Tab-separated table of C-alpha atoms (C1' of nucleotides) in Angstrom:
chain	number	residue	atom	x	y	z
A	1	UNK	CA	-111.932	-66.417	37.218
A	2	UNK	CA	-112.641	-63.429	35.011
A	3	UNK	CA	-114.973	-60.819	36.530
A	4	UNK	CA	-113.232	-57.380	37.416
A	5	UNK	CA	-113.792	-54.809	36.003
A	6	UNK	CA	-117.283	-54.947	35.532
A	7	UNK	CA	-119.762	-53.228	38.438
A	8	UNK	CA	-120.885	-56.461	40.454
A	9	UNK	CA	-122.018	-55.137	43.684
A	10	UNK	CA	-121.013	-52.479	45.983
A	11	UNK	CA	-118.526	-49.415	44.691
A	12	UNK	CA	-116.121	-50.821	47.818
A	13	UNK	CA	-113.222	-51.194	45.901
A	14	UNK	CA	-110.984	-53.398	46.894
A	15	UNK	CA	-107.213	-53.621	47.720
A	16	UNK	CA	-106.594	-55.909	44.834
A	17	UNK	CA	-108.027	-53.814	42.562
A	18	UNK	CA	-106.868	-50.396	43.690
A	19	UNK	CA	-103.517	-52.050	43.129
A	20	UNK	CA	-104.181	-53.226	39.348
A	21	UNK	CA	-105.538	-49.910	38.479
A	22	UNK	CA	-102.261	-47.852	39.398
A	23	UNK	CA	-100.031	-50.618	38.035
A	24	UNK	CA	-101.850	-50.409	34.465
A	25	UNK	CA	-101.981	-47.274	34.821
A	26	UNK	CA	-98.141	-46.656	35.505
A	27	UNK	CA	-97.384	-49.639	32.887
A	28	UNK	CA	-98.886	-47.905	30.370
A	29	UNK	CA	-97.728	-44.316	31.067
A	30	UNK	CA	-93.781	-45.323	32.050
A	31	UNK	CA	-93.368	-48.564	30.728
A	32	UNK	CA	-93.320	-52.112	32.343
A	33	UNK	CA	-89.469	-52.389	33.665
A	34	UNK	CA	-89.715	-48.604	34.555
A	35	UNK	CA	-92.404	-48.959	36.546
A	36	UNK	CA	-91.539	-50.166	40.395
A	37	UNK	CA	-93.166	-52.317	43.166
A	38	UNK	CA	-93.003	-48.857	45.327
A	39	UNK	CA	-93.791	-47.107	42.644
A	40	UNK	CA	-96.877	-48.823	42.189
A	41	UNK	CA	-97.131	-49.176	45.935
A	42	UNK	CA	-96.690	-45.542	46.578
A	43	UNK	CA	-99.812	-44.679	44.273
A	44	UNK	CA	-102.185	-47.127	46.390
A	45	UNK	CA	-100.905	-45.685	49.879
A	46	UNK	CA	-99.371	-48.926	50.711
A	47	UNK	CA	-96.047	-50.382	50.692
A	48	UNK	CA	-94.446	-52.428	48.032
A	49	UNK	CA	-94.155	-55.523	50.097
A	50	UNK	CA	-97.778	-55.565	50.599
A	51	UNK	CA	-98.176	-56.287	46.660
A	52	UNK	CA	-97.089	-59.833	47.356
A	53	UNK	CA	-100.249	-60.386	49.311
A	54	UNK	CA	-102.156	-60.288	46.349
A	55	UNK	CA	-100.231	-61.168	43.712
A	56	UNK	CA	-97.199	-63.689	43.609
A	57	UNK	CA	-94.308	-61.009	41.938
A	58	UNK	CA	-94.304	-58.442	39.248
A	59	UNK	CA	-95.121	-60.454	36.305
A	60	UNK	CA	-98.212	-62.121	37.417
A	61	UNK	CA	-99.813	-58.303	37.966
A	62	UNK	CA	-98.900	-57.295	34.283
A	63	UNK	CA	-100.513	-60.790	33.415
A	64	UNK	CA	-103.577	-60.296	35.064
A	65	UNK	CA	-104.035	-56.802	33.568
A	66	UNK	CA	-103.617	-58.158	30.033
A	67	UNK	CA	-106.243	-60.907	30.783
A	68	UNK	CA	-108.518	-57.820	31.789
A	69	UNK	CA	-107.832	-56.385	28.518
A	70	UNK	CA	-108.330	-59.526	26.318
A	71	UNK	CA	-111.811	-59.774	28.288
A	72	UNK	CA	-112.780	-56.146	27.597
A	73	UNK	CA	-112.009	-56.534	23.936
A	74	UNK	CA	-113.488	-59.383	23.383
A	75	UNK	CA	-116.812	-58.730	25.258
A	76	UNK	CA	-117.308	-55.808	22.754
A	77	UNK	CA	-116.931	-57.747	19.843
A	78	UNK	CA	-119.676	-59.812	21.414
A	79	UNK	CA	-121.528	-57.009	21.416
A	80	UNK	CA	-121.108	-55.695	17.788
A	81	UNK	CA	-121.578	-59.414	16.814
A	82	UNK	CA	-125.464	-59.919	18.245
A	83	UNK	CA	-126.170	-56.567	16.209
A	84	UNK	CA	-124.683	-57.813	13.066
A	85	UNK	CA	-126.018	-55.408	10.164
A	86	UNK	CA	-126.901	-56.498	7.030
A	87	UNK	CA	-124.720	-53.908	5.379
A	88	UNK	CA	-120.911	-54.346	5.190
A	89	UNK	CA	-119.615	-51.125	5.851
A	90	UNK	CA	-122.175	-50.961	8.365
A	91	UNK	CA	-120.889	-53.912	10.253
A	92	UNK	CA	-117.653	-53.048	9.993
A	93	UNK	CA	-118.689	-50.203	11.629
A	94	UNK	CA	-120.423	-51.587	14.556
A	95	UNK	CA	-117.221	-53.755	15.202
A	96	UNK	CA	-114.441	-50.904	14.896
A	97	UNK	CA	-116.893	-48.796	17.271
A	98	UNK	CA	-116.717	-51.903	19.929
A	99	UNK	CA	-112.969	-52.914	19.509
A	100	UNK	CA	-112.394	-48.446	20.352
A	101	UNK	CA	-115.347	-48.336	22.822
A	102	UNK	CA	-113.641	-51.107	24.839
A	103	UNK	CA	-110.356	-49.409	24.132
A	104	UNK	CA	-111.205	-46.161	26.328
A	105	UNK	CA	-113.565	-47.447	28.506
A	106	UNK	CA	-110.799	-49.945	30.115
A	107	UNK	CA	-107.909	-47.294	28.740
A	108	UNK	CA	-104.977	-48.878	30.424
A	109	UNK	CA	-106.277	-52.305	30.400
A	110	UNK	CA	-106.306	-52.585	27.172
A	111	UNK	CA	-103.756	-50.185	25.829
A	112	UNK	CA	-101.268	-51.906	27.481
A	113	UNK	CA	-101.595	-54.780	24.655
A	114	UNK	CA	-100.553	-51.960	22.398
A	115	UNK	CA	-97.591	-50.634	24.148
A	116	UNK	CA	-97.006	-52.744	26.732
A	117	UNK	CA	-96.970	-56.100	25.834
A	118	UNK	CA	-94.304	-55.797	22.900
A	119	UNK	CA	-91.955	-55.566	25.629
A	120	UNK	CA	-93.494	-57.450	29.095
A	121	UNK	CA	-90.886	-60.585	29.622
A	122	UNK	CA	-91.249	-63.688	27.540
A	123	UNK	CA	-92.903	-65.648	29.763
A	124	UNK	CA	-96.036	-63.185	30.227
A	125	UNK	CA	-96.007	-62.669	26.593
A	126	UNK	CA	-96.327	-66.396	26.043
A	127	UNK	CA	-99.247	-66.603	28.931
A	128	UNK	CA	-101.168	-64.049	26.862
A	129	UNK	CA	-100.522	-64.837	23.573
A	130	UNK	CA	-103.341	-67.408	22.810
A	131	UNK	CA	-106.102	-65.082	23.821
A	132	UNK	CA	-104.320	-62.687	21.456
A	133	UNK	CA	-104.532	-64.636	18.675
A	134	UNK	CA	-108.024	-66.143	18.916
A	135	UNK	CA	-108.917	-62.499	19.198
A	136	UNK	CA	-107.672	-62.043	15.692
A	137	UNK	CA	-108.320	-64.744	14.588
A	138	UNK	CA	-112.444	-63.379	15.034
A	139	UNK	CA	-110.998	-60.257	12.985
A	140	UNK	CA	-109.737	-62.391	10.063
A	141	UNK	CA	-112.953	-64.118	9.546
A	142	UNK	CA	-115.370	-61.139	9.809
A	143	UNK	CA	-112.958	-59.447	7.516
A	144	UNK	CA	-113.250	-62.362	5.071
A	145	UNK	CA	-116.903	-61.829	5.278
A	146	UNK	CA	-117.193	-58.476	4.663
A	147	UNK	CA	-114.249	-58.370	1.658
A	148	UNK	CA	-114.799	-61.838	0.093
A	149	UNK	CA	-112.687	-60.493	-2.986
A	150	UNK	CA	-109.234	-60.043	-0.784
A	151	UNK	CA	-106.940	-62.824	-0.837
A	152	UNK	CA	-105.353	-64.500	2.593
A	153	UNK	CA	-102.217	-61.924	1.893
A	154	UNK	CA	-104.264	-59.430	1.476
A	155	UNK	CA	-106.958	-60.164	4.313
A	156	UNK	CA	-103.990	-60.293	6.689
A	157	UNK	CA	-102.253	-57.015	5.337
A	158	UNK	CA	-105.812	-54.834	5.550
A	159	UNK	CA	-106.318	-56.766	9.195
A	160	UNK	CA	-102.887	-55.866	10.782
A	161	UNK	CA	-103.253	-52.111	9.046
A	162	UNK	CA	-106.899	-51.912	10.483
A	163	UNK	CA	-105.658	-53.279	14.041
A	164	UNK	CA	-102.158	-50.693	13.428
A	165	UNK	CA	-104.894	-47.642	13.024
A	166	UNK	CA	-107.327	-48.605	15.906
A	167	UNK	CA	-104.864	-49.204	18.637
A	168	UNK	CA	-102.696	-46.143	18.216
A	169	UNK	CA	-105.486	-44.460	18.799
A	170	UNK	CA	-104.518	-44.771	22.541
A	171	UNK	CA	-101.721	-42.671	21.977
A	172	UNK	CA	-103.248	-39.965	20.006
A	173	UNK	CA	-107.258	-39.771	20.608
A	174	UNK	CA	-108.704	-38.168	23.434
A	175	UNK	CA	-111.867	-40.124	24.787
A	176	UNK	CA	-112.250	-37.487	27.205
A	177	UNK	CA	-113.453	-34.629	24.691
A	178	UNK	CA	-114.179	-36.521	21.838
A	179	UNK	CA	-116.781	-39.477	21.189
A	180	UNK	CA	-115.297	-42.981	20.736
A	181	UNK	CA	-118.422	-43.199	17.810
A	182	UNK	CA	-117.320	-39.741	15.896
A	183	UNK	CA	-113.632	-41.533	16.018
A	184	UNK	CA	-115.428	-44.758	14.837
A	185	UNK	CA	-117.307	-43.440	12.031
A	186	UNK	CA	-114.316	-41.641	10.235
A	187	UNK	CA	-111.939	-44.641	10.735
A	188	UNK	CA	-115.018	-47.349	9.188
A	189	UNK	CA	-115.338	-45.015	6.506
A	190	UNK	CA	-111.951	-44.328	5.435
A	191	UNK	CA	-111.548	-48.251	6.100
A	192	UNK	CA	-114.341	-49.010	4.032
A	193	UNK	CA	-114.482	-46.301	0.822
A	194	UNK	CA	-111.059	-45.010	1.661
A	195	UNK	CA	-109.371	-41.478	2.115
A	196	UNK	CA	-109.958	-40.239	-1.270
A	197	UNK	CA	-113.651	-40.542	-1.897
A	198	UNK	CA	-116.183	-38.156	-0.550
A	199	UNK	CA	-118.578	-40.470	0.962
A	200	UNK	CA	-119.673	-39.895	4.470
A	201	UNK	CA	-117.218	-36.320	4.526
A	202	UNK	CA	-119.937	-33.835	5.561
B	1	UNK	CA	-74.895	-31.002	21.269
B	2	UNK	CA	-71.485	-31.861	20.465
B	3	UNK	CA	-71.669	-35.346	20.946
B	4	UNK	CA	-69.679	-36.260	17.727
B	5	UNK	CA	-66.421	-36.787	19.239
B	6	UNK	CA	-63.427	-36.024	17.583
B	7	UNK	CA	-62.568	-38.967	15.870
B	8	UNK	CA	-62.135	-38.653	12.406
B	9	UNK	CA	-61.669	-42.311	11.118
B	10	UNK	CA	-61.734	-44.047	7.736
B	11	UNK	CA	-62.877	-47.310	8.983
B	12	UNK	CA	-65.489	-48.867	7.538
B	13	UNK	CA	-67.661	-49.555	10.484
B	14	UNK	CA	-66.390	-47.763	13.646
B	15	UNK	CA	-66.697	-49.026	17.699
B	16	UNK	CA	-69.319	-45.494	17.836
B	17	UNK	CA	-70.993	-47.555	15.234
B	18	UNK	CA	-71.580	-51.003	16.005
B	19	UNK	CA	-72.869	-49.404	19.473
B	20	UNK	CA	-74.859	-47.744	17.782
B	21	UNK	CA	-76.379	-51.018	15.799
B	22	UNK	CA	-76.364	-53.105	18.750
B	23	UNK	CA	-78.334	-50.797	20.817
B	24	UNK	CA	-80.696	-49.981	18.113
B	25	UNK	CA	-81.735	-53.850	18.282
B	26	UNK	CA	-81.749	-54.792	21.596
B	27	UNK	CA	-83.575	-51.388	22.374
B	28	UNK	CA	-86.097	-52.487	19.687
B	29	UNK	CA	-86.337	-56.126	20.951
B	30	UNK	CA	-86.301	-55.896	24.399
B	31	UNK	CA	-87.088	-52.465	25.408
B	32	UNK	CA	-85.120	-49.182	26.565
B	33	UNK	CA	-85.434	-49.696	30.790
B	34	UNK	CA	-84.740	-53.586	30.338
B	35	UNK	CA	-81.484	-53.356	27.905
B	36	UNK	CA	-78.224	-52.941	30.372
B	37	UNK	CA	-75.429	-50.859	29.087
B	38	UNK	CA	-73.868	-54.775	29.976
B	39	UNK	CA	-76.349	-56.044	27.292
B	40	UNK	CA	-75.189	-53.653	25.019
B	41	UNK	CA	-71.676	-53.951	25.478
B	42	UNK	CA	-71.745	-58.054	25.771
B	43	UNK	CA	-73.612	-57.786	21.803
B	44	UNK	CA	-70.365	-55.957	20.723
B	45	UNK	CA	-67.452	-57.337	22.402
B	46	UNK	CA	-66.769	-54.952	24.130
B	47	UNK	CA	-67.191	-53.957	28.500
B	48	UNK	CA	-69.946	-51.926	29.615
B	49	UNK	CA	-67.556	-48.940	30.761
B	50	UNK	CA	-66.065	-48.444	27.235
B	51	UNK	CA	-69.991	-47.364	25.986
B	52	UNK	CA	-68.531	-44.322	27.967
B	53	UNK	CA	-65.729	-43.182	26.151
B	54	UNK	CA	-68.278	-43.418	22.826
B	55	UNK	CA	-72.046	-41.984	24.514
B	56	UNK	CA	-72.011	-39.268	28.010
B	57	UNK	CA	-74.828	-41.774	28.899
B	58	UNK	CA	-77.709	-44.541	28.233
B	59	UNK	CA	-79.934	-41.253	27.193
B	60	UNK	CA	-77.255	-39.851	24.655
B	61	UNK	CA	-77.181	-43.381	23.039
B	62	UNK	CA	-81.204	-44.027	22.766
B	63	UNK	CA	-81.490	-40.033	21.707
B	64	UNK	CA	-79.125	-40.743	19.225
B	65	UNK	CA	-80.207	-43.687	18.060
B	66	UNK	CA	-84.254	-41.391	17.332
B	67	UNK	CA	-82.629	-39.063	15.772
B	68	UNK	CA	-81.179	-41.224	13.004
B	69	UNK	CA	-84.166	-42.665	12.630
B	70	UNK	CA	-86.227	-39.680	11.932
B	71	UNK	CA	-83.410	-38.227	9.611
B	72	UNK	CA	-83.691	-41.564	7.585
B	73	UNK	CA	-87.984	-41.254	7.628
B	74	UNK	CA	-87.246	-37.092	6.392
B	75	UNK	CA	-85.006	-38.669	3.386
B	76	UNK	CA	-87.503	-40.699	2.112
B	77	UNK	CA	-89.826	-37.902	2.265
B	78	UNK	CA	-87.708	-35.447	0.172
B	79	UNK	CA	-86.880	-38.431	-1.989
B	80	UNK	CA	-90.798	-39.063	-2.655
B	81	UNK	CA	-91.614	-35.344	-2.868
B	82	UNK	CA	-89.626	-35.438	-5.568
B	83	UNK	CA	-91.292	-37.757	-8.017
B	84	UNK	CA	-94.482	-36.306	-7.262
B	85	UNK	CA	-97.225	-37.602	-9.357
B	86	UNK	CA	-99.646	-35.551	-10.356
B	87	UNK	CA	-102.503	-38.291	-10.019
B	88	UNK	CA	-103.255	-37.924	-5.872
B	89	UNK	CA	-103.316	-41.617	-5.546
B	90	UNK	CA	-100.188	-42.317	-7.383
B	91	UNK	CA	-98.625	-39.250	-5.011
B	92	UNK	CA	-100.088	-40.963	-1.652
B	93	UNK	CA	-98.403	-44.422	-2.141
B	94	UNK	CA	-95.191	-42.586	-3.581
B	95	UNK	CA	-95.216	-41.385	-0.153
B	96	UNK	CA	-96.554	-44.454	1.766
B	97	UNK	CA	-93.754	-46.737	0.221
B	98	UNK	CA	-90.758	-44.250	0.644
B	99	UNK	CA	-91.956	-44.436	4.571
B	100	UNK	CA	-92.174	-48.065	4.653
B	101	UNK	CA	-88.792	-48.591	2.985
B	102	UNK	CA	-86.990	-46.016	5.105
B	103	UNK	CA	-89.104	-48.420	7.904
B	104	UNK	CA	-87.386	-51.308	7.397
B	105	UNK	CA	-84.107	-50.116	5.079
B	106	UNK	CA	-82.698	-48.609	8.878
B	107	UNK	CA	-85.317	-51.054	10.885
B	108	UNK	CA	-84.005	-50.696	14.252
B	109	UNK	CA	-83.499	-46.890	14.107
B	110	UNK	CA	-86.730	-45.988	12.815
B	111	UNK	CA	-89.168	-48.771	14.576
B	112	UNK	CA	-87.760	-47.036	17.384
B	113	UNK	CA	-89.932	-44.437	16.865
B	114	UNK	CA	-92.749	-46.246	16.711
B	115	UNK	CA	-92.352	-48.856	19.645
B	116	UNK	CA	-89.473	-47.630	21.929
B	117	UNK	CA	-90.147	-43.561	21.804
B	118	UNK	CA	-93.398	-43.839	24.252
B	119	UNK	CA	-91.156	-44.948	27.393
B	120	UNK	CA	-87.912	-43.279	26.580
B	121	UNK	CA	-87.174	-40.966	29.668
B	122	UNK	CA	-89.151	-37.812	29.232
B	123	UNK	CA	-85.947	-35.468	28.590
B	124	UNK	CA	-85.247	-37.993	25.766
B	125	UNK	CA	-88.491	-37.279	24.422
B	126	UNK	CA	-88.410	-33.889	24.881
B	127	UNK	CA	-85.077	-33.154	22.879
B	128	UNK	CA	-86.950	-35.811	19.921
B	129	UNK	CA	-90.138	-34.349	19.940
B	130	UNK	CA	-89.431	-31.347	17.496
B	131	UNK	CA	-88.113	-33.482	15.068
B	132	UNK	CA	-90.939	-35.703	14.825
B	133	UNK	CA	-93.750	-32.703	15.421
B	134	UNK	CA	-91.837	-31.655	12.279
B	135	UNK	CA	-92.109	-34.866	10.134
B	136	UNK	CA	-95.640	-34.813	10.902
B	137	UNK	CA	-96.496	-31.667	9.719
B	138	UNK	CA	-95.372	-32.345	6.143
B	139	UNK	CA	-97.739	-35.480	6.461
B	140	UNK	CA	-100.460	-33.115	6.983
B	141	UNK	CA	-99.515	-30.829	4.062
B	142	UNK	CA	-99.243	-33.662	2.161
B	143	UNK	CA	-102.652	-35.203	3.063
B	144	UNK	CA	-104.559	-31.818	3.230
B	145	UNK	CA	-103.183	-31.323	-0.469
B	146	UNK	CA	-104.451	-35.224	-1.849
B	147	UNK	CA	-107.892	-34.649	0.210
B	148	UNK	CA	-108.981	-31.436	0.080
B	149	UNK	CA	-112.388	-31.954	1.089
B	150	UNK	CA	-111.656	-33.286	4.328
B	151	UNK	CA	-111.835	-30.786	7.261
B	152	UNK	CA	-108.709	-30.152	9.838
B	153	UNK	CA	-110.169	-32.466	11.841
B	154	UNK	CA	-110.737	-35.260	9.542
B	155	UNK	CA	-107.325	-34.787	8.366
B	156	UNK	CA	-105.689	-35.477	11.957
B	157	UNK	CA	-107.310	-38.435	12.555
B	158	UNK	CA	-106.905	-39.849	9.297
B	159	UNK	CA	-103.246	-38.968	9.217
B	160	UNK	CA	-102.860	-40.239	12.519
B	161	UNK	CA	-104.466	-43.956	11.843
B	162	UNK	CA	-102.030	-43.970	8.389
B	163	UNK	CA	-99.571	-43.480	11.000
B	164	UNK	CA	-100.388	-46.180	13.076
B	165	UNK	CA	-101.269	-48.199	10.386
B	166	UNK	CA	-97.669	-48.457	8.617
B	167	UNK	CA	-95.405	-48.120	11.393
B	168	UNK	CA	-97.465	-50.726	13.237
B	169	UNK	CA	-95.861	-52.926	9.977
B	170	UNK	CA	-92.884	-53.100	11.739
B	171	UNK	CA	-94.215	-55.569	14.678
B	172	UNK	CA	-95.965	-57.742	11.620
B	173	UNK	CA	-94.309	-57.506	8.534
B	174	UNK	CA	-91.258	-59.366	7.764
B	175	UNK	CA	-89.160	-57.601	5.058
B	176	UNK	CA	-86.733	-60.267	4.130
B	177	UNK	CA	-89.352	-62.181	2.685
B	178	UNK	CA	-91.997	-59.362	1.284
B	179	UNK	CA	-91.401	-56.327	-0.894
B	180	UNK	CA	-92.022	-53.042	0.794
B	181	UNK	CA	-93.649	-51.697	-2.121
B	182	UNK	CA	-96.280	-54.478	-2.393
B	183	UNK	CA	-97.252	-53.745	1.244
B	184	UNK	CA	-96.919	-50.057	0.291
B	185	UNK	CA	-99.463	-50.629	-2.869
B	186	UNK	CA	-101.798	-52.710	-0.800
B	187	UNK	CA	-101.716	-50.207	2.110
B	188	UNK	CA	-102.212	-47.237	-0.174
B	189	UNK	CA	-104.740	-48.499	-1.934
B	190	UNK	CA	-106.981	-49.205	0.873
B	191	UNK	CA	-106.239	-45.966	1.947
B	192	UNK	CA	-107.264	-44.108	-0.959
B	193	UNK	CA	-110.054	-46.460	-2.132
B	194	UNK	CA	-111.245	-48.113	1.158
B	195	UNK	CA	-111.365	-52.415	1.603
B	196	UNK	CA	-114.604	-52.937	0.444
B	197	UNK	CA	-113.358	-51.368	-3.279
B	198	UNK	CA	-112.715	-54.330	-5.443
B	199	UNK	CA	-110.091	-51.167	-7.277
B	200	UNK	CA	-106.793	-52.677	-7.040
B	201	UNK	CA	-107.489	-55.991	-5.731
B	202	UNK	CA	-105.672	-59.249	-6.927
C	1	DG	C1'	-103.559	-57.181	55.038
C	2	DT	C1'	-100.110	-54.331	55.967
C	3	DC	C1'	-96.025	-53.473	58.101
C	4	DT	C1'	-90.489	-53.323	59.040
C	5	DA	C1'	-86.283	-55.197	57.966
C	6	DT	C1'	-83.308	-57.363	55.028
C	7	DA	C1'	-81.161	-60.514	51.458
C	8	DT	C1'	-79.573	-60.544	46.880
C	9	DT	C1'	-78.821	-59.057	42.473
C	10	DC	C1'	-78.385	-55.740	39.054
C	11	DT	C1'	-78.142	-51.093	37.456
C	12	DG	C1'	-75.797	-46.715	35.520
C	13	DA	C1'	-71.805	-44.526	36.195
C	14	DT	C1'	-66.722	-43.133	37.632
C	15	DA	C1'	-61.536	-43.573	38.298
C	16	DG	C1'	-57.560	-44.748	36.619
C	17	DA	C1'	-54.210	-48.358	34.502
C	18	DC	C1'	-52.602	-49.855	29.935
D	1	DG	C1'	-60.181	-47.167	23.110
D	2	DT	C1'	-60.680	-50.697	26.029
D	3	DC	C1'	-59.794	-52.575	30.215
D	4	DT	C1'	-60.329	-53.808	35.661
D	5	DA	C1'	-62.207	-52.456	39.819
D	6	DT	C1'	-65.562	-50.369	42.289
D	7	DC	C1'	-69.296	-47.395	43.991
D	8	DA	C1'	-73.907	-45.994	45.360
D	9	DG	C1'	-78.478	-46.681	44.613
D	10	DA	C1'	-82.464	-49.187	43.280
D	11	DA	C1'	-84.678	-53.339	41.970
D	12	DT	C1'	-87.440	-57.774	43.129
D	13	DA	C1'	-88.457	-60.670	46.519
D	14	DT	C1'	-88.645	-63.015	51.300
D	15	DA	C1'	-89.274	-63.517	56.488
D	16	DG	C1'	-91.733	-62.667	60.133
D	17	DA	C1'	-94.064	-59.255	63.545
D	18	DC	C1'	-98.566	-57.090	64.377
DNA sequence: GTCTATATTCTGATAGAC
DNA sequence: GTCTATCAGAATATAGAC
């Protein structure tokens, strides 16, 4: 049921996915409700009524591109997870380096949880919201392993902040001419010795 | 743009005003594209056509609406510029906590900055865009001044996950049952000392 | 799989009465 | 300042031909 994105065979791209492209695209760059059926139609070469071939209306597309997301995300803390450092701010590391790698490598797939979801209708939201959580829910307890001194409060404060910092990074950071690692680096170390030391500031 | 109409009234809270409130929220809530001037006008009491004789149109409201948000964020800037403590730390979550409060003291105005802004039409965002640009730069004044040793590059990025790190509070943290300024003390401290610093903790 | 054609509903916005 | 009435366009979605 989950395979996409990934490179399986050929580089024949199919309808399907030609149309989930533009529509994450277009999600994330106008907005959900802003966003058309023709406009999204118009982008493929095809017309909107065609979209209904593939998927059964509007909200099941914006569904399906959130799923592709979650998947994305949560491959890449995989990933970081099988290297697993020894060293705290190390680990840390690996994982904030994942959760942005994924970020930018699946760009609107992904950054549409950031923008996007806050407002997709209630009923997606509540589709996608257990693969959310159990997302975080991974966050929490590596957090609690790496800062065994913070409180639940606290945990939850310094995850939410951490999560606040890495995903508007879609709005600001350019994968294009910068490295997702460089971005990575600075963020773990601010994260883990904070803005005012002068660790890890060549 | 002369959009204050003439209406020089002692009432507590004017019809401009609870438009003004109503819209804020529902923008917030459900999004810009899917709030109907109906919407709007059904949340005050009012019909949809009388928005008219208030706002020229749906833009004029939601530009509105941004710019007394970012007039409430500049207060709390000049109001923590102020104070200024000499100790950099001290300064920073001076700073932090007069954002956060002006956050969630005018929630629906400012959050719209943070949540709402991305998909507003793009002659909304152009006519906003100063305004923020300008709120920004002091942030960068600001951090350049607490952490010298960080190069412009460094500072951008770490200025921009602060950003996204308090103003994504306003999806997560519930005021009416938290103090700003603990979130603003836990927040800053992190910032300035990192998460794996047991400074501050408990 | 994509098309044309269309049904239905909702949208922002205007005109003019009170 | 708010109302009723209405417009013109755009939206999602369906039916059925090719």
């Amino acid at each position: 049921m989950s395979m996409t994105q990934t490179t399986p065979r050929t580089d024949a791209v199919t309808g399907r996915q030609r149309i989930l492209d533009a529509a994450a695209e277009l999600f994330l760059t106008l907005g959900y409700a802003e966003t058309s059926l023709r406009t999204i139609a118009d982008s493929v070469g095809i017309r909107a009524a065609s979209i209904y071939h593939h998927f059964e209306n509007k909200d099941a597309l914006l569904l399906e591109i959130l799923e592709i997301g979650m998947a994305a995300v949560e491959a890449a803390f995989d990933d970081a997870a099988e290297q697993a450092p020894t060293d705290p701010a190390l680990r840390l590391e690996r994982h904030i380096a994942g959760h942005l790698e994924a970020l930018f490598a699946h760009h609107a797939f992904t950054a549409a949880h950031v923008t996007v979801f806050p407002f997709a209708p209630p009923t997606v939201r509540t589709s996608a919201v257990a693969a959310r959580d159990a997302y975080e829910s991974r966050w929490t307890e590596l957090l609690g392993e790496i800062a065994p001194h913070l409180d639940p409060d606290a945990l939850r404060i310094a995850r939410l902040a951490l999560f606040g910092a890495m995903n508007s990074s879609v709005q600001w950071f350019d994968s294009s001419t910068s490295s997702t690692d460089d971005l990575a680096e600075r963020i773990a170390s601010t994260v883990a010795h904070g803005m005012l030391s002068t660790r890890g500031a060549s």
